[in-house]
Amino acid sequence: MRRFRRIFSAGTAAFVLGAGLLAGSAGAAQAAPSDCTGGANGFTDIPDSLCGQGVAGAGALVLSNPHDVASCAMQAGNVGGRQMGWGVLTTGRPSDRGPGARAIVWMYVTNDNKQSVITCGPFAVTSPGARITTPAYPTSSSSSRAFQVCAVLYSPSETKGAVCTPWW
């Protein structure tokens, strides 16, 4: 399950942060999967096969370029007896258009109306037909807690910009 979780180099994280994708950040931070794996910062590791309910208002987004296709979404469901939210990324099957999708996914969580943000990821997939999830984070009835899932799809010759679900 976790064999698909490969970390792009620090350059990828620098790209993500440098591109201004860390919305609401109070300062320069270095995002890394270790910020949310192994129980860090209140996150729970989940299997990449876990399926939840799609979240209304933060539905699936399709990423495509001339070579590949992928989709990302925010999902929520029961994890160990608690309601949690997580991000999911699925890459397309191999085709004659290219070698297969390479993509990254990450999730933002805020507990204070986006005054500060915890970044979970990025997590990478480098094979076609793969599915990967971010670790899960507890949902809340508080309106100050919100989630957002973002992804980037790469191809051999070009990079698409990041796409993000609406905040949920």
PDB file of C-alpha atoms in Angstrom:
ATOM      1  CA  MET A   1       0.000   0.000   0.000  1.00  0.00           C
ATOM      2  CA  ARG A   2       2.543   2.517   1.095  1.00  0.00           C
ATOM      3  CA  ARG A   3       4.954   1.505  -1.676  1.00  0.00           C
ATOM      4  CA  PHE A   4       3.296   4.126  -3.880  1.00  0.00           C
ATOM      5  CA  ARG A   5       4.123   6.851  -1.390  1.00  0.00           C
ATOM      6  CA  ARG A   6       7.301   8.218  -2.858  1.00  0.00           C
ATOM      7  CA  ILE A   7       8.479  11.654  -1.998  1.00  0.00           C
ATOM      8  CA  PHE A   8       9.597  13.948  -4.765  1.00  0.00           C
ATOM      9  CA  SER A   9      12.828  15.739  -4.002  1.00  0.00           C
ATOM     10  CA  ALA A  10      12.968  18.775  -1.791  1.00  0.00           C
ATOM     11  CA  GLY A  11      12.807  20.726  -5.038  1.00  0.00           C
ATOM     12  CA  THR A  12       9.208  19.603  -5.509  1.00  0.00           C
ATOM     13  CA  ALA A  13       8.254  20.830  -2.068  1.00  0.00           C
ATOM     14  CA  ALA A  14      10.081  24.063  -2.777  1.00  0.00           C
ATOM     15  CA  PHE A  15       8.165  24.364  -6.052  1.00  0.00           C
ATOM     16  CA  VAL A  16       4.841  23.835  -4.293  1.00  0.00           C
ATOM     17  CA  LEU A  17       5.611  26.370  -1.602  1.00  0.00           C
ATOM     18  CA  GLY A  18       7.396  28.783  -3.910  1.00  0.00           C
ATOM     19  CA  ALA A  19       4.431  28.848  -6.253  1.00  0.00           C
ATOM     20  CA  GLY A  20       2.414  30.394  -3.460  1.00  0.00           C
ATOM     21  CA  LEU A  21       0.244  27.360  -2.931  1.00  0.00           C
ATOM     22  CA  LEU A  22       0.493  27.432   0.832  1.00  0.00           C
ATOM     23  CA  ALA A  23      -2.583  29.598   1.180  1.00  0.00           C
ATOM     24  CA  GLY A  24      -2.889  31.396   4.445  1.00  0.00           C
ATOM     25  CA  SER A  25       0.621  30.664   5.629  1.00  0.00           C
ATOM     26  CA  ALA A  26       1.858  32.951   8.338  1.00  0.00           C
ATOM     27  CA  GLY A  27       5.441  32.445   7.251  1.00  0.00           C
ATOM     28  CA  ALA A  28       7.783  30.392   5.159  1.00  0.00           C
ATOM     29  CA  ALA A  29       7.337  26.743   6.033  1.00  0.00           C
ATOM     30  CA  GLN A  30       8.849  23.590   4.650  1.00  0.00           C
ATOM     31  CA  ALA A  31       6.080  21.121   3.797  1.00  0.00           C
ATOM     32  CA  ALA A  32       6.902  17.434   4.029  1.00  0.00           C
ATOM     33  CA  PRO A  33       4.951  14.180   4.295  1.00  0.00           C
ATOM     34  CA  SER A  34       6.489  13.704   7.741  1.00  0.00           C
ATOM     35  CA  ASP A  35       4.333  16.645   8.921  1.00  0.00           C
ATOM     36  CA  CYS A  36       1.303  14.342   8.830  1.00  0.00           C
ATOM     37  CA  THR A  37       2.424  10.697   8.709  1.00  0.00           C
ATOM     38  CA  GLY A  38       2.857   8.416  11.706  1.00  0.00           C
ATOM     39  CA  GLY A  39       0.292  10.360  13.745  1.00  0.00           C
ATOM     40  CA  ALA A  40       2.034  13.743  13.419  1.00  0.00           C
ATOM     41  CA  ASN A  41      -0.121  16.845  14.012  1.00  0.00           C
ATOM     42  CA  GLY A  42      -3.270  14.812  14.721  1.00  0.00           C
ATOM     43  CA  PHE A  43      -3.332  12.976  11.357  1.00  0.00           C
ATOM     44  CA  THR A  44      -4.030   9.239  10.999  1.00  0.00           C
ATOM     45  CA  ASP A  45      -2.368   7.057   8.366  1.00  0.00           C
ATOM     46  CA  ILE A  46      -4.906   5.265   6.190  1.00  0.00           C
ATOM     47  CA  PRO A  47      -4.565   2.665   3.436  1.00  0.00           C
ATOM     48  CA  ASP A  48      -4.504   3.964  -0.137  1.00  0.00           C
ATOM     49  CA  SER A  49      -7.475   1.694  -0.845  1.00  0.00           C
ATOM     50  CA  LEU A  50      -9.757   3.452   1.688  1.00  0.00           C
ATOM     51  CA  CYS A  51     -12.823   4.975   0.028  1.00  0.00           C
ATOM     52  CA  GLY A  52     -15.066   7.497   1.715  1.00  0.00           C
ATOM     53  CA  GLN A  53     -17.883   9.701   0.575  1.00  0.00           C
ATOM     54  CA  GLY A  54     -17.143  12.522  -1.812  1.00  0.00           C
ATOM     55  CA  VAL A  55     -17.538  15.826  -0.027  1.00  0.00           C
ATOM     56  CA  ALA A  56     -20.231  18.138  -1.360  1.00  0.00           C
ATOM     57  CA  GLY A  57     -18.757  21.399  -2.568  1.00  0.00           C
ATOM     58  CA  ALA A  58     -15.264  19.917  -2.799  1.00  0.00           C
ATOM     59  CA  GLY A  59     -15.900  17.283  -5.440  1.00  0.00           C
ATOM     60  CA  ALA A  60     -13.460  15.522  -7.712  1.00  0.00           C
ATOM     61  CA  LEU A  61     -11.319  17.523 -10.109  1.00  0.00           C
ATOM     62  CA  VAL A  62      -9.913  16.093 -13.323  1.00  0.00           C
ATOM     63  CA  LEU A  63      -6.369  17.008 -14.306  1.00  0.00           C
ATOM     64  CA  SER A  64      -5.288  16.321 -17.862  1.00  0.00           C
ATOM     65  CA  ASN A  65      -2.599  17.156 -20.360  1.00  0.00           C
ATOM     66  CA  PRO A  66      -1.800  15.743 -23.813  1.00  0.00           C
ATOM     67  CA  HIS A  67      -0.146  12.682 -22.262  1.00  0.00           C
ATOM     68  CA  ASP A  68      -1.960  11.771 -19.047  1.00  0.00           C
ATOM     69  CA  VAL A  69      -5.049  12.130 -16.902  1.00  0.00           C
ATOM     70  CA  ALA A  70      -5.617  12.034 -13.142  1.00  0.00           C
ATOM     71  CA  SER A  71      -8.283  13.069 -10.653  1.00  0.00           C
ATOM     72  CA  CYS A  72      -8.155  14.342  -7.096  1.00  0.00           C
ATOM     73  CA  ALA A  73     -10.907  14.688  -4.525  1.00  0.00           C
ATOM     74  CA  MET A  74     -11.721  15.389  -0.909  1.00  0.00           C
ATOM     75  CA  GLN A  75     -13.337  12.430   0.866  1.00  0.00           C
ATOM     76  CA  ALA A  76     -14.715  11.901   4.342  1.00  0.00           C
ATOM     77  CA  GLY A  77     -15.687   8.827   6.307  1.00  0.00           C
ATOM     78  CA  ASN A  78     -15.218   6.737   9.408  1.00  0.00           C
ATOM     79  CA  VAL A  79     -11.613   5.947  10.332  1.00  0.00           C
ATOM     80  CA  GLY A  80     -11.116   4.021  13.562  1.00  0.00           C
ATOM     81  CA  GLY A  81     -14.483   5.163  14.918  1.00  0.00           C
ATOM     82  CA  ARG A  82     -13.951   8.863  14.107  1.00  0.00           C
ATOM     83  CA  GLN A  83     -15.253  10.985  11.245  1.00  0.00           C
ATOM     84  CA  MET A  84     -12.259  12.174   9.216  1.00  0.00           C
ATOM     85  CA  GLY A  85     -11.422  13.861   5.939  1.00  0.00           C
ATOM     86  CA  TRP A  86      -8.615  13.056   3.477  1.00  0.00           C
ATOM     87  CA  GLY A  87      -7.423  13.647  -0.041  1.00  0.00           C
ATOM     88  CA  VAL A  88      -7.263  11.059  -2.803  1.00  0.00           C
ATOM     89  CA  LEU A  89      -5.457  11.081  -6.152  1.00  0.00           C
ATOM     90  CA  THR A  90      -6.039   8.545  -8.924  1.00  0.00           C
ATOM     91  CA  THR A  91      -3.950   8.389 -12.085  1.00  0.00           C
ATOM     92  CA  GLY A  92      -5.200   7.208 -15.452  1.00  0.00           C
ATOM     93  CA  ARG A  93      -4.446   3.887 -17.061  1.00  0.00           C
ATOM     94  CA  PRO A  94      -1.504   3.700 -19.460  1.00  0.00           C
ATOM     95  CA  SER A  95      -2.304   4.589 -23.047  1.00  0.00           C
ATOM     96  CA  ASP A  96      -0.562   5.144 -26.331  1.00  0.00           C
ATOM     97  CA  ARG A  97      -0.456   8.885 -25.514  1.00  0.00           C
ATOM     98  CA  GLY A  98       2.332   8.696 -22.980  1.00  0.00           C
ATOM     99  CA  PRO A  99       4.235   6.686 -20.380  1.00  0.00           C
ATOM    100  CA  GLY A 100       1.644   7.087 -17.635  1.00  0.00           C
ATOM    101  CA  ALA A 101       0.801   9.755 -15.113  1.00  0.00           C
ATOM    102  CA  ARG A 102       3.200  11.291 -12.637  1.00  0.00           C
ATOM    103  CA  ALA A 103       1.392  13.415 -10.064  1.00  0.00           C
ATOM    104  CA  ILE A 104       1.493  14.757  -6.517  1.00  0.00           C
ATOM    105  CA  VAL A 105      -1.299  15.405  -4.038  1.00  0.00           C
ATOM    106  CA  TRP A 106      -1.421  17.244  -0.728  1.00  0.00           C
ATOM    107  CA  MET A 107      -4.039  18.472   1.719  1.00  0.00           C
ATOM    108  CA  TYR A 108      -4.366  21.672   3.705  1.00  0.00           C
ATOM    109  CA  VAL A 109      -6.096  21.730   7.090  1.00  0.00           C
ATOM    110  CA  THR A 110      -6.919  24.833   9.090  1.00  0.00           C
ATOM    111  CA  ASN A 111      -8.343  24.995  12.587  1.00  0.00           C
ATOM    112  CA  ASP A 112      -8.613  28.800  12.796  1.00  0.00           C
ATOM    113  CA  ASN A 113     -10.474  30.064   9.723  1.00  0.00           C
ATOM    114  CA  LYS A 114      -7.365  29.857   7.493  1.00  0.00           C
ATOM    115  CA  GLN A 115      -5.228  32.076   9.722  1.00  0.00           C
ATOM    116  CA  SER A 116      -2.738  29.201   9.780  1.00  0.00           C
ATOM    117  CA  VAL A 117      -2.580  26.051   7.707  1.00  0.00           C
ATOM    118  CA  ILE A 118      -1.139  22.578   8.225  1.00  0.00           C
ATOM    119  CA  THR A 119       0.135  21.114   4.956  1.00  0.00           C
ATOM    120  CA  CYS A 120      -0.055  17.342   4.621  1.00  0.00           C
ATOM    121  CA  GLY A 121       2.206  16.157   1.801  1.00  0.00           C
ATOM    122  CA  PRO A 122       3.054  16.224  -1.013  1.00  0.00           C
ATOM    123  CA  PHE A 123       2.667  12.527  -1.824  1.00  0.00           C
ATOM    124  CA  ALA A 124       3.661  11.277  -5.263  1.00  0.00           C
ATOM    125  CA  VAL A 125       2.456   8.650  -7.696  1.00  0.00           C
ATOM    126  CA  THR A 126       4.738   7.692 -10.547  1.00  0.00           C
ATOM    127  CA  SER A 127       2.834   4.839 -12.121  1.00  0.00           C
ATOM    128  CA  PRO A 128      -0.297   4.705 -14.257  1.00  0.00           C
ATOM    129  CA  GLY A 129      -3.502   3.385 -12.765  1.00  0.00           C
ATOM    130  CA  ALA A 130      -2.383   4.178  -9.210  1.00  0.00           C
ATOM    131  CA  ARG A 131      -4.390   5.525  -6.284  1.00  0.00           C
ATOM    132  CA  ILE A 132      -2.947   7.313  -3.262  1.00  0.00           C
ATOM    133  CA  THR A 133      -4.463   8.977  -0.218  1.00  0.00           C
ATOM    134  CA  THR A 134      -3.222  11.588   2.189  1.00  0.00           C
ATOM    135  CA  PRO A 135      -3.425  10.730   5.870  1.00  0.00           C
ATOM    136  CA  ALA A 136      -6.825  11.546   7.393  1.00  0.00           C
ATOM    137  CA  TYR A 137      -7.664  14.376   9.813  1.00  0.00           C
ATOM    138  CA  PRO A 138     -10.664  14.559  12.169  1.00  0.00           C
ATOM    139  CA  THR A 139     -13.634  16.565  10.936  1.00  0.00           C
ATOM    140  CA  SER A 140     -15.400  18.977  13.260  1.00  0.00           C
ATOM    141  CA  SER A 141     -18.705  20.792  13.567  1.00  0.00           C
ATOM    142  CA  SER A 142     -16.671  23.956  14.160  1.00  0.00           C
ATOM    143  CA  SER A 143     -16.764  26.329  11.204  1.00  0.00           C
ATOM    144  CA  SER A 144     -13.139  27.277  11.891  1.00  0.00           C
ATOM    145  CA  ARG A 145     -11.882  23.837  10.725  1.00  0.00           C
ATOM    146  CA  ALA A 146     -11.614  23.433   6.956  1.00  0.00           C
ATOM    147  CA  PHE A 147      -9.922  21.125   4.445  1.00  0.00           C
ATOM    148  CA  GLN A 148      -8.629  21.563   0.894  1.00  0.00           C
ATOM    149  CA  VAL A 149      -7.011  19.032  -1.469  1.00  0.00           C
ATOM    150  CA  CYS A 150      -4.599  20.061  -4.242  1.00  0.00           C
ATOM    151  CA  ALA A 151      -2.755  18.162  -6.956  1.00  0.00           C
ATOM    152  CA  VAL A 152      -0.326  18.676  -9.826  1.00  0.00           C
ATOM    153  CA  LEU A 153      -0.115  16.442 -12.890  1.00  0.00           C
ATOM    154  CA  TYR A 154       3.201  16.194 -14.712  1.00  0.00           C
ATOM    155  CA  SER A 155       4.017  14.917 -18.190  1.00  0.00           C
ATOM    156  CA  PRO A 156       7.375  14.292 -19.846  1.00  0.00           C
ATOM    157  CA  SER A 157       7.478  17.703 -21.479  1.00  0.00           C
ATOM    158  CA  GLU A 158       5.252  20.066 -19.548  1.00  0.00           C
ATOM    159  CA  THR A 159       3.867  20.815 -16.108  1.00  0.00           C
ATOM    160  CA  LYS A 160       0.290  21.771 -15.427  1.00  0.00           C
ATOM    161  CA  GLY A 161      -0.418  24.189 -12.616  1.00  0.00           C
ATOM    162  CA  ALA A 162      -1.937  22.972  -9.376  1.00  0.00           C
ATOM    163  CA  VAL A 163      -5.660  22.476  -9.042  1.00  0.00           C
ATOM    164  CA  CYS A 164      -7.376  22.653  -5.670  1.00  0.00           C
ATOM    165  CA  THR A 165     -10.816  21.727  -4.415  1.00  0.00           C
ATOM    166  CA  PRO A 166     -12.802  24.470  -2.732  1.00  0.00           C
ATOM    167  CA  TRP A 167     -12.346  24.670   1.031  1.00  0.00           C
ATOM    168  CA  TRP A 168     -14.691  22.359   2.910  1.00  0.00           C
TER     169      TRP A 168
END
